[in-house]
Coordinates of C-alpha atoms and ligand atoms in Angstrom, one line a residue:
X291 CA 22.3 -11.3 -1.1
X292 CA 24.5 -12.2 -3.4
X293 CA 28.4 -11.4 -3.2
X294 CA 30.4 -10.0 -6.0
X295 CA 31.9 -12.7 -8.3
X296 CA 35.5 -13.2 -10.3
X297 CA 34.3 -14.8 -12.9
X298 CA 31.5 -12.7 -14.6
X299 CA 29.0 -14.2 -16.6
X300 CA 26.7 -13.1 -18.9
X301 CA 23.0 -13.3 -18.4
X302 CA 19.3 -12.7 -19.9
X303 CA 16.6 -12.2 -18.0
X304 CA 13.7 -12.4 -20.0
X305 CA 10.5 -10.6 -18.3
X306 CA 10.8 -7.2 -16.8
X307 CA 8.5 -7.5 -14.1
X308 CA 9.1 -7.0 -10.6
X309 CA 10.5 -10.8 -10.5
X310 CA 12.4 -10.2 -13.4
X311 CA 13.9 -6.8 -12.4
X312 CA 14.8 -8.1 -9.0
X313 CA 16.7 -10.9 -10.3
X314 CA 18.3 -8.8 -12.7
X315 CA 19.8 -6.1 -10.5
X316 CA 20.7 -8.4 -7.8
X317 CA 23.0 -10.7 -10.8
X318 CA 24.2 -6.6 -11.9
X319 CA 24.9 -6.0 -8.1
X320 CA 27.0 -9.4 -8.2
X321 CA 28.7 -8.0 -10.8
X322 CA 27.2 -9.5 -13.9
X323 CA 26.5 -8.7 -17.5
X324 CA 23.0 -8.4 -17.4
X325 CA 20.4 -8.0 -20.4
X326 CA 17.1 -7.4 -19.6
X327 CA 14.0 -8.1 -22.6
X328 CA 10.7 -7.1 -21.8
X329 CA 7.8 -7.9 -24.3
X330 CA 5.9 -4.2 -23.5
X331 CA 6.8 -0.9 -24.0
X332 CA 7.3 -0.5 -20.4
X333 CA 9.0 -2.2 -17.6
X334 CA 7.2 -3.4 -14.6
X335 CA 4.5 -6.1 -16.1
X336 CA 1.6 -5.9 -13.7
X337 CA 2.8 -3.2 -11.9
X338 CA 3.7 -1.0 -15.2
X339 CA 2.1 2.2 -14.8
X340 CA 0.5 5.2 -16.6
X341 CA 0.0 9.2 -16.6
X342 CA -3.3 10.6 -15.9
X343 CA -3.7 13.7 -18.9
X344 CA -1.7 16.0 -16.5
X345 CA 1.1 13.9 -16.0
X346 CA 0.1 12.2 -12.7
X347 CA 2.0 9.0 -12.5
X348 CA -0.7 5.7 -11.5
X349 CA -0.5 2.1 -11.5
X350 CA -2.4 0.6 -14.6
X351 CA -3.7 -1.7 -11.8
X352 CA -4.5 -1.3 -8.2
X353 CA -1.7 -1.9 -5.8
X354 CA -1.0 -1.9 -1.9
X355 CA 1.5 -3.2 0.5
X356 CA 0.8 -5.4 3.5
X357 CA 2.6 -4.3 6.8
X358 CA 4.5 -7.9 6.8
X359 CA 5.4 -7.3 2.9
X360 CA 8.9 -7.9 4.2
X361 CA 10.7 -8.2 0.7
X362 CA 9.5 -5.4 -0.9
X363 CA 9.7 -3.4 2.4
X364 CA 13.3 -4.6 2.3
X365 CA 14.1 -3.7 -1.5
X366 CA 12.7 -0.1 -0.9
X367 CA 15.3 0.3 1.5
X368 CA 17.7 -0.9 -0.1
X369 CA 16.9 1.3 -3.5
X370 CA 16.7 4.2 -0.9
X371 CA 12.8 4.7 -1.3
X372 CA 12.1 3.6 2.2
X373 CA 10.7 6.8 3.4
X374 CA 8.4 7.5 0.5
X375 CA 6.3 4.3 1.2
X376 CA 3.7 5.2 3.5
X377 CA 1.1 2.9 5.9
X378 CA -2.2 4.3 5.3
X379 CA -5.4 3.1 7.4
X380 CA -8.3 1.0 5.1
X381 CA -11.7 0.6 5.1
X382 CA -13.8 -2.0 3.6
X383 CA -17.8 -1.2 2.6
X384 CA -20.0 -4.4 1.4
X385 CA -22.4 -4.3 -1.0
X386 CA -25.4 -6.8 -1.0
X387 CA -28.2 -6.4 -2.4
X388 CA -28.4 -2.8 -3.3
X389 CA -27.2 -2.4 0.3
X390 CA -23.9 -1.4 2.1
X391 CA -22.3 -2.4 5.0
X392 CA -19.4 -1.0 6.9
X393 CA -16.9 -4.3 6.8
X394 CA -13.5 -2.9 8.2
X395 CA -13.8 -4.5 12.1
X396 CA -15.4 -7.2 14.2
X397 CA -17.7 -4.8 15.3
X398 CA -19.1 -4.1 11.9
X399 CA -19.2 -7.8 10.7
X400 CA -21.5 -8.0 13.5
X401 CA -23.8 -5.4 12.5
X402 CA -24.1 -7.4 8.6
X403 CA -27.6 -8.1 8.5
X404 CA -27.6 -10.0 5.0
X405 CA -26.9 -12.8 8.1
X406 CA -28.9 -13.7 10.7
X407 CA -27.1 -13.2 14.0
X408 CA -25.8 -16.3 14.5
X409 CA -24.6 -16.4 11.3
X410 CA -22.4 -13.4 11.7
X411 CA -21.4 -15.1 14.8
X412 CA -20.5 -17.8 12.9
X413 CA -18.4 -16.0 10.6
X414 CA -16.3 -14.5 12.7
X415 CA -16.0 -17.7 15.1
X416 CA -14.8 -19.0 11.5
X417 CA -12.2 -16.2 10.9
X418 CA -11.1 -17.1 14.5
X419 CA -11.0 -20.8 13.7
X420 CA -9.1 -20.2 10.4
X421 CA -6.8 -18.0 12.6
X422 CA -6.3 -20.8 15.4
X423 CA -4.5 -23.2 12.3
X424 CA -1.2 -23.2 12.3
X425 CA -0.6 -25.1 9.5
X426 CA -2.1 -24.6 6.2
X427 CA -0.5 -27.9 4.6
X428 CA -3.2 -30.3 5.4
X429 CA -5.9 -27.8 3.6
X430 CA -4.1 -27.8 0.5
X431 CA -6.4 -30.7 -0.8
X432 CA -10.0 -29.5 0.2
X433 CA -11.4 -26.8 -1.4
X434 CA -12.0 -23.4 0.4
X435 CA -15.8 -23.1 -0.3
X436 CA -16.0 -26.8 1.0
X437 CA -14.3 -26.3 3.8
X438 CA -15.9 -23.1 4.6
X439 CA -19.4 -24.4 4.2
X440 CA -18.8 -26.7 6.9
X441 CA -17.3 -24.5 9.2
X442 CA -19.3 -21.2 8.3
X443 CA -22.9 -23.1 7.1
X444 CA -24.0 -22.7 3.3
X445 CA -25.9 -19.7 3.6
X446 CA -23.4 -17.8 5.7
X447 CA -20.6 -18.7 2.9
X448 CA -23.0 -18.3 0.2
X449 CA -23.5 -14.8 0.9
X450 CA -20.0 -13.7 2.3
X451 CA -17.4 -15.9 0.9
X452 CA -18.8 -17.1 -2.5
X453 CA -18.9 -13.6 -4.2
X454 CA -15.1 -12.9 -3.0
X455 CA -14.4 -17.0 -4.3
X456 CA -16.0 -16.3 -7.7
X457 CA -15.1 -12.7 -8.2
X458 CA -11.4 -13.4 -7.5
X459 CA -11.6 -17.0 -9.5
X460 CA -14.3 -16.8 -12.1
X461 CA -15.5 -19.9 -13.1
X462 CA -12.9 -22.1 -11.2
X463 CA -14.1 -20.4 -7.7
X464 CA -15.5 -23.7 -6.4
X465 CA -11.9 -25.3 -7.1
X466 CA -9.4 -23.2 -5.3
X467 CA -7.7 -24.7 -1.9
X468 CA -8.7 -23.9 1.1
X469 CA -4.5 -23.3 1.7
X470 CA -5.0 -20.7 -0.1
X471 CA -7.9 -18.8 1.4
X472 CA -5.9 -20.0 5.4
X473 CA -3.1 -17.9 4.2
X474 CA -4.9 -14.9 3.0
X475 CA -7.0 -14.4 6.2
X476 CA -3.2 -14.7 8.0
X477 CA -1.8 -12.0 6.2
X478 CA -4.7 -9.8 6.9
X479 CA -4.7 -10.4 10.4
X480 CA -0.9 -10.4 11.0
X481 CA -0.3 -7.4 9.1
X482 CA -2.5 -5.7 11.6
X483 CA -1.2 -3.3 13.8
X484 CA -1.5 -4.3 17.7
X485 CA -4.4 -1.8 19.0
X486 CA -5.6 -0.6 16.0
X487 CA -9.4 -2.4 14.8
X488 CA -8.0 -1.3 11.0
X489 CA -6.0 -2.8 8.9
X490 CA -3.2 -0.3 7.3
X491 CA -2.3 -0.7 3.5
X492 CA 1.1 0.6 2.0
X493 CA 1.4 3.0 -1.3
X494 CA 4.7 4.9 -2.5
X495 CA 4.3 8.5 -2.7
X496 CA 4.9 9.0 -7.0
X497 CA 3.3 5.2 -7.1
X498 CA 4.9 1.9 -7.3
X499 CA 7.2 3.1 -10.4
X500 CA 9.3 4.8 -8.3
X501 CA 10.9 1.4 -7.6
X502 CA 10.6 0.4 -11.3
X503 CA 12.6 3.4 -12.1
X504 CA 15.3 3.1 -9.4
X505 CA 15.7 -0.6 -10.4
X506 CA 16.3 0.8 -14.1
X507 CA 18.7 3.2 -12.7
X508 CA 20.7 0.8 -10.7
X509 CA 20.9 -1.6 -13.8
X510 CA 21.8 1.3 -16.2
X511 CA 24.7 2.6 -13.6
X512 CA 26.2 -1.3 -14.0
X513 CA 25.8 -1.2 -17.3
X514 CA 23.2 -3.8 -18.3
X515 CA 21.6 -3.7 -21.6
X516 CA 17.5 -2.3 -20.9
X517 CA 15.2 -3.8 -23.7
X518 CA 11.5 -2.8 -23.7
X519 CA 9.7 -3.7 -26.8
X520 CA 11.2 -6.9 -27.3
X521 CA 9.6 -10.0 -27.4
X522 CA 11.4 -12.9 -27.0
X523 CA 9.6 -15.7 -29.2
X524 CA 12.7 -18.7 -29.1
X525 CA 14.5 -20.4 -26.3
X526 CA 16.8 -22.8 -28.0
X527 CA 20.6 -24.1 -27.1
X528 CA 24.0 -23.7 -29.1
X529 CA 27.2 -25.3 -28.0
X530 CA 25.7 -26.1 -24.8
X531 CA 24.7 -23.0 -24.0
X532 CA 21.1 -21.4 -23.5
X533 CA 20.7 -19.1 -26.5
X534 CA 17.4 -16.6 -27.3
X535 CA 16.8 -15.4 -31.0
X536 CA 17.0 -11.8 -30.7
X537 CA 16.2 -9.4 -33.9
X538 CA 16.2 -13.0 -35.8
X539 CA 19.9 -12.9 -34.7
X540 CA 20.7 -16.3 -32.2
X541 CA 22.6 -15.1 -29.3
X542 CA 24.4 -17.2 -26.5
X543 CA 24.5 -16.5 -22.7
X544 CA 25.4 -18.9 -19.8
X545 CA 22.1 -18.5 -18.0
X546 CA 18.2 -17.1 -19.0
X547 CA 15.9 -16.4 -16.7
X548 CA 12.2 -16.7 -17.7
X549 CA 10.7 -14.2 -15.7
X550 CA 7.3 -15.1 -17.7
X551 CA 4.6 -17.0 -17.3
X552 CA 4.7 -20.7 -17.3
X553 CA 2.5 -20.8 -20.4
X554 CA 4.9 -18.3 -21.9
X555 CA 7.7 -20.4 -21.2
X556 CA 6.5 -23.6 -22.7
X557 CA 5.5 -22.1 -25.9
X558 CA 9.2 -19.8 -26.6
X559 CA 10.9 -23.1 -25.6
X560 CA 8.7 -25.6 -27.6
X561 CA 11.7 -26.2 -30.3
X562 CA 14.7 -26.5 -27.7
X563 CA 15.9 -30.0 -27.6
X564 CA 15.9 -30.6 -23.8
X565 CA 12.2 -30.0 -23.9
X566 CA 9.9 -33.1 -22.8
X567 CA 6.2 -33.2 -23.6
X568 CA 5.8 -33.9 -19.7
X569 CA 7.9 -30.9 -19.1
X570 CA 5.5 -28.8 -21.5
X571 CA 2.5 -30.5 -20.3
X572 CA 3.5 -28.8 -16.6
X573 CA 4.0 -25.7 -17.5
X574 CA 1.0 -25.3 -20.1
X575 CA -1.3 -27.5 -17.3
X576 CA -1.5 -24.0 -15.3
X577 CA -4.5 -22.2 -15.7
X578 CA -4.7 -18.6 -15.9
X579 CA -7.5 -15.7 -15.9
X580 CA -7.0 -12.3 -17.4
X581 CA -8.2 -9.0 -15.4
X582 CA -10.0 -6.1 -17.1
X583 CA -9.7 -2.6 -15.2
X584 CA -10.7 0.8 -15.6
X585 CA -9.4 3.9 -14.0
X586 CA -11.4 6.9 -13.9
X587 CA -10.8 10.5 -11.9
X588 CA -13.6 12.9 -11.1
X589 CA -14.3 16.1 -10.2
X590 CA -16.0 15.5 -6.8
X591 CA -15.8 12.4 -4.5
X592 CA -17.7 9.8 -4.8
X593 CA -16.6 7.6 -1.3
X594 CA -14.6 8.1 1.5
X595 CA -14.0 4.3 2.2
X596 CA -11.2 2.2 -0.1
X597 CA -11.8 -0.6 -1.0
X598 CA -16.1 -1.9 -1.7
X599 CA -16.4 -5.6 -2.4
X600 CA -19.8 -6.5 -3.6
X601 CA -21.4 -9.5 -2.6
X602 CA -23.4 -10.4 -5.4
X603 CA -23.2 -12.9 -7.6
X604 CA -24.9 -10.6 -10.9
X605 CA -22.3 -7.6 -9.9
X606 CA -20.9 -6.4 -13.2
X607 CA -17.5 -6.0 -11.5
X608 CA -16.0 -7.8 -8.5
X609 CA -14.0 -3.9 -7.3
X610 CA -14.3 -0.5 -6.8
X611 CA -12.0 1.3 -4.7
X612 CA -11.0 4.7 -3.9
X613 CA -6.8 5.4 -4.5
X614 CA -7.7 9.3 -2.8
X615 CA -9.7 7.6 0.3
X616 CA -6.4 5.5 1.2
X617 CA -3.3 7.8 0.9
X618 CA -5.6 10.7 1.0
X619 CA -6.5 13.6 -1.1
X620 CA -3.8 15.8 -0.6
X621 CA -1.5 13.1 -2.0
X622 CA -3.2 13.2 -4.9
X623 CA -2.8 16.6 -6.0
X624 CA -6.8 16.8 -5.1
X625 CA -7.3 14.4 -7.6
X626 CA -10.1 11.8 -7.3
X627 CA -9.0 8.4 -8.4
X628 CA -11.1 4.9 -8.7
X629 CA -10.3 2.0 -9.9
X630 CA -13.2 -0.5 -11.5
X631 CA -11.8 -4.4 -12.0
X632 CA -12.7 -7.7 -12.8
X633 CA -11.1 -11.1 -13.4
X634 CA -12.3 -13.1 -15.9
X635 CA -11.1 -16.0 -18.4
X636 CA -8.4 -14.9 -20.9
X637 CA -11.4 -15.5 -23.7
X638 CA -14.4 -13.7 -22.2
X639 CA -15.7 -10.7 -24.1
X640 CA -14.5 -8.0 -21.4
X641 CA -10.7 -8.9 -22.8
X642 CA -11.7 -7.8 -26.3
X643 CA -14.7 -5.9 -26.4
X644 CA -14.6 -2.1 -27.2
X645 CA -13.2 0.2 -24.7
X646 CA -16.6 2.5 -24.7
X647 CA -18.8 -0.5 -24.5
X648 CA -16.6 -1.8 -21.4
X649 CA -17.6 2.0 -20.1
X650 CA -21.0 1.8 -20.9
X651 CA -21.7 -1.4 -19.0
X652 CA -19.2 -0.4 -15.9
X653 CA -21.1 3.0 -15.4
X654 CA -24.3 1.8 -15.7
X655 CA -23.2 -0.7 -12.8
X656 CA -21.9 2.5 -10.9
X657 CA -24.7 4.1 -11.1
X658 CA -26.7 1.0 -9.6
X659 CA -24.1 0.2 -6.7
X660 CA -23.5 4.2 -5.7
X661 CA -26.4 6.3 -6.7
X662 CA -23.7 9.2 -5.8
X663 CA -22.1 8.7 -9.1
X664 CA -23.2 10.3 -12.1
X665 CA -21.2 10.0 -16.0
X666 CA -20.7 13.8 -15.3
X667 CA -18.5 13.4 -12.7
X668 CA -16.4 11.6 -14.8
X669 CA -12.9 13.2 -16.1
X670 CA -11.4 11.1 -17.6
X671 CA -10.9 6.9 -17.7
X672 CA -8.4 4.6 -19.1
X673 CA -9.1 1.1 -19.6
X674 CA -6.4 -1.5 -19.5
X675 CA -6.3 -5.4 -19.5
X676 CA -3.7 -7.7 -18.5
X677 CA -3.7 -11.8 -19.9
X678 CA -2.3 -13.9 -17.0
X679 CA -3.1 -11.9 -14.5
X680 CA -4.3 -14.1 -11.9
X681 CA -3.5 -18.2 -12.0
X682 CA -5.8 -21.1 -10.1
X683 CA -4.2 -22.4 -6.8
X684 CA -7.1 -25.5 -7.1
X685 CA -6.4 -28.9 -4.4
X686 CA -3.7 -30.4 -7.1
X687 CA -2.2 -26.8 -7.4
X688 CA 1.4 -27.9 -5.2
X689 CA 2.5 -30.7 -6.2
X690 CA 2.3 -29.2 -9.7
X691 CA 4.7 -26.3 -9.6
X692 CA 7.6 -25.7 -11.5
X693 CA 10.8 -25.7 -10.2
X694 CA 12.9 -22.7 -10.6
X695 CA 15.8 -24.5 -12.0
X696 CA 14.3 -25.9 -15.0
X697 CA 15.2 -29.0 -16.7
X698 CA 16.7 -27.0 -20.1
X699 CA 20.3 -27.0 -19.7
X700 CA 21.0 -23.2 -18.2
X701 CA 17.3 -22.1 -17.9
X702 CA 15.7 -20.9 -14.9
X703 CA 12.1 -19.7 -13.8
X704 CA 10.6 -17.4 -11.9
X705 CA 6.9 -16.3 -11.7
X706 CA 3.7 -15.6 -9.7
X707 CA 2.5 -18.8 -10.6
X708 CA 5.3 -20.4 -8.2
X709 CA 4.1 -18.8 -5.7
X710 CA 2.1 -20.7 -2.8
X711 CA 0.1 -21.0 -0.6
X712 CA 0.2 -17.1 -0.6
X713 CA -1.5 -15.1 -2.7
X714 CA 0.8 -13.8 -5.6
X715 CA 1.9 -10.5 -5.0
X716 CA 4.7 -7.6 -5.2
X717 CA 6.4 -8.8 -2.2
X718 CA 6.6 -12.9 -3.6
X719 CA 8.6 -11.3 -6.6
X720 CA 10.9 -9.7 -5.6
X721 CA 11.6 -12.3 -3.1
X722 CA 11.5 -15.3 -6.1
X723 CA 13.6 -12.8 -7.5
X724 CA 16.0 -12.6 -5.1
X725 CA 15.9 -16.6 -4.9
X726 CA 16.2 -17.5 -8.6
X727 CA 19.6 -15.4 -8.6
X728 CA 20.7 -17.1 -6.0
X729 CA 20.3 -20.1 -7.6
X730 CA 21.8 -19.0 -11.0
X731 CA 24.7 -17.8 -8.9
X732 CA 25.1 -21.3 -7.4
X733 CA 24.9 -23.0 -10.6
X734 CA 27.6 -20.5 -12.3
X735 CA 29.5 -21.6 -9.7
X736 CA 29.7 -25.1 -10.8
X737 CA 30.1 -24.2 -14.4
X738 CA 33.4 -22.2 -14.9
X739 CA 33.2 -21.9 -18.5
X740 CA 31.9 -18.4 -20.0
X741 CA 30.8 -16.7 -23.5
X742 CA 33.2 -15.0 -24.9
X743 CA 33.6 -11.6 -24.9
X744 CA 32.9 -11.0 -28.1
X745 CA 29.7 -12.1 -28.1
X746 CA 28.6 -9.3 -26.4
X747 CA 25.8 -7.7 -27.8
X748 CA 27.0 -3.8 -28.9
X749 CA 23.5 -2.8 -28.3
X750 CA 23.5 0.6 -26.1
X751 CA 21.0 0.6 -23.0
X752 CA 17.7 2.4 -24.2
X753 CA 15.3 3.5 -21.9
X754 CA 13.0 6.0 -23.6
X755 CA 9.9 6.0 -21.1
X756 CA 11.0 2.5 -20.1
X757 CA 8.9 3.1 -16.9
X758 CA 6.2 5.4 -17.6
Ligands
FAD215 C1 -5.4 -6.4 -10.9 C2 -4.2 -6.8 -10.1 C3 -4.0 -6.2 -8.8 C4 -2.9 -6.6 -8.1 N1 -2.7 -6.0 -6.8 C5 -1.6 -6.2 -6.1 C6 -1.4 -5.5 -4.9 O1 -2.3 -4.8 -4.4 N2 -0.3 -5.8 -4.2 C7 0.7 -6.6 -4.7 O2 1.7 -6.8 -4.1 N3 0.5 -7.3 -5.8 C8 -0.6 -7.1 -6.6 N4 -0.8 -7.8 -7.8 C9 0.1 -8.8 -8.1 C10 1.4 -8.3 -8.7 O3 1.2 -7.4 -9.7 C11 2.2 -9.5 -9.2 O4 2.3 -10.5 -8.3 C12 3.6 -9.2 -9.7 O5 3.6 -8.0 -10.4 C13 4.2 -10.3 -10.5 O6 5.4 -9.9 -11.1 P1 6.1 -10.9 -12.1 O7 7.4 -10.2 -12.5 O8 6.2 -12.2 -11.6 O9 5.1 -11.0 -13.4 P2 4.6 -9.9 -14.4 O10 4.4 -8.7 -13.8 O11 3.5 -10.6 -15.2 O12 5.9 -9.8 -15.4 C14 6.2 -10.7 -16.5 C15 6.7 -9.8 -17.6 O13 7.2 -10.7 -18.6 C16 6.9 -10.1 -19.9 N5 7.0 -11.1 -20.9 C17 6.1 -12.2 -21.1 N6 6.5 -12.9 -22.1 C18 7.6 -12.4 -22.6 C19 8.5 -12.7 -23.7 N7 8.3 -13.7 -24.5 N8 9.6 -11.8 -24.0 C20 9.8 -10.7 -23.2 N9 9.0 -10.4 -22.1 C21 7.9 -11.2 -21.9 C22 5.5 -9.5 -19.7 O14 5.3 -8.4 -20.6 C23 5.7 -8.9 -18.2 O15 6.1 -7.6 -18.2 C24 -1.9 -7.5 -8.6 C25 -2.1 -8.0 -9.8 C26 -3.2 -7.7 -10.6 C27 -3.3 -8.2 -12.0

């Protein structure tokens, strides 16, 4: 944490997701003057969220909390939200081949019959194996279906691990590193807790916006300046100092933080004179994929379990889970809630095509996968999608990340696509962001001067439903 500072300076971040809003309160907290511009109409980015008809506050997207999600565990203590984030127990069904399968513990993965015995064996002696590394840096450079296949067999990975690789990735799902996949089966299995064969996942009661708001409260209190609906298209330098065009008006501060994607970066920055085409080249050489999701509520249940993952390759959509089967129907106001996603490449037709067709194609694959669903059920849906919502950790993925000190004079950066070997996630922004302002702090440090006063902007802090 940061400690309070003499010599206040005045900062942008740019991005008001959960890296972005961390770094900006903790640079409030130290006593900064903090400005916050957030291309939507809401704060949050991935985690931005929505009302159902009656006002019931969701996620846009599906979110959970690990056990070991130490960061954001952390920051909900420290905004005083501790006790409304609640451990709830999961369960996992697999679908293969108009079949499903209980998946949640050993015991289960034993009883998978897509595999022959000793393949299911084999799969968890591979979960065991993946377990018994302790260091994932020599798998960064072999790929996780490669590696897999020699550990697991072809046929066993074909049919468990391929779906998850190619749902998850889309078309780059044979080029992801098996450093990757070691961390995510770690997670899982540390995040258990000792005795119990489930693994237990973590939602806020009133949804992960409670955190959004609280952030916007904090920064509001300190008396930063909150601006949703603002696109920032130019990072550019005057007198030495980073500056942003803002309303077509160039303003100076004496640090920015692009909370953004890489891509993002590289494109507002493409004029600033510090900018190399090597420099550009790394951060437009990240690939992303977009993810297209629909929420719908019904009047009856449809599943008790969470969280299905279908195993095959023709599914129309790699999830379906159940938000009322994990934190339970009662905290749901006896609502029904399921979430329907895929990821796919920022140009495939899901991105753009019509909202009804998008429901027309995911019920008719409901209707296949869970023959207790039927389009009457339905009361209402919302489809959202999200560019950048996912980035490729391939074999060449580390030795290509961005540093967070950038090489524009008073720039930093700070996204998910920094983040590695882990999967990206709530609890890697907020503690990027917590890093990143650490290092602006440090490098304020060493450079005394300030903006003047004057330049302060005069525009008030504006909300209006900055978080719903
Ligand atoms: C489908 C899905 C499910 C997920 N599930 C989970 C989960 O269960 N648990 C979990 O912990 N994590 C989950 N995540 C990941 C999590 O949402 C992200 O890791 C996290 O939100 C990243 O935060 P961020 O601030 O780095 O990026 P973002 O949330 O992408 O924020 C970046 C922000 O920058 C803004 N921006 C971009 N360009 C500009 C510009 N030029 N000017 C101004 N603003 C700009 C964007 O609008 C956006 O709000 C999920 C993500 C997705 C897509």
């Amino acid at each position: 944490m940061i400690e309070p500072t003499s010599t206040a300076a005045r900062i942008a971040v740019v991005g008001g997701g959960f890296t972005g809003l961390t770094a900006a309160y903790e640079l409030a907290k130290a006593g900064h003057h903090v400005e916050v511009y957030e291309a939507a109409p809401t704060f949050g980015g991935l985690v931005a969220g929505f009302e159902l008809e009656d006002g019931f506050p969701l996620e846009r997207a599906y979110h959970f909390l690990y056990t070991t999600d130490k960061w954001m565990i952390g920051m909900a203590e420290e905004l005083g939200i501790r006790d409304r984030l609640s451990f709830h127990p999961s369960s996992i069904k697999a679908f293969h081949e108009g079949e499903r399968y209980g998946f949640t513990t050993p015991l289960e993965l034993l009883r998978f019959k897509p595999l022959s015995l000793i393949d299911r064996i084999r799969t968890g002696l591979t979960g065991l194996r993946t377990l018994s590394l302790k260091n994932w840096q020599p798998l960064t450079t072999v790929t996780a279906y490669e590696w897999l296949c020699k550990v697991n067999g072809k046929k066993a990975t074909d049919i468990v691990w391929k779906p998850l690789l190619m749902g998850k990735f889309d078309v780059y799902w044979d080029k992801v590193t098996m450093a990757w996949l070691w961390t995510r089966i770690h997670v899982r299995q540390t995040s258990k807790i000792k005795g119990e064969q489930t693994e237990r996942l973590g939602y806020f009661e009133g949804g992960f916006r409670i955190m959004v708001d609280r952030w916007l409260e904090e920064l509001t209190a300190r008396g930063a300046v909150l601006r949703p609906s603002t696109p920032i298209q130019a990072f550019t330098e005057v007198e030495g100092k980073p500056a942003l065009v803002i309303d077509g008006e160039e303003r100076r501060f004496d640090a920015v933080l692009g909370a953004i994607p890489s891509t993002a970066l590289a494109r507002a920055a493409k004029d600033h004179p510090a900018m190399t085409p090597e420099y550009s080249k790394l951060l437009t050489d990240i690939d992303y994929l977009g993810a297209a999701l629909m929420v719908i509520t019904t009047d009856r249940p449809i599943t008790d379990v969470y969280w299905h993952q279908i195993h095959d390759l023709d599914a129309p959509f790699l999830v379906f889970l159940s938000l009322d089967s994990l934190i339970g129907v009662e905290n749901t106001g006896g609502r029904y809630i399921y979430y329907i996603g895929d990821y796919v490449q920022n140009d495939d037709e899901l991105m753009t095509m019509d909202e009804d067709a998008l429901r027309e194609r995911w019920y008719a694959g409901l209707e296949k996968l869970l023959p207790e669903f039927t389009r009457d059920m339905v009361t209402e849906s919302h489809v959202f999608r999200f560019r950048n919502a996912q980035h490729i950790v391939d074999v060449t993925f580390q030795s290509r990340i961005p540093e967070m000190k950038t090489p524009l004079p008073g720039y930093f950066l700070a996204n998910f696509a920094q983040v590695f070997p882990e999967d990206r996630g709530t609890n890697y922004a907020v503690r990027d962001g917590l890093k990143v302002a650490e290092l602006i702090e440090e490098s304020l440090a060493q450079e005394p001067t300030r903006v003047a006063r004057d330049e302060a902007p005069t525009i008030p802090a504006d909300l209006g439903s900055a978080a719903s």
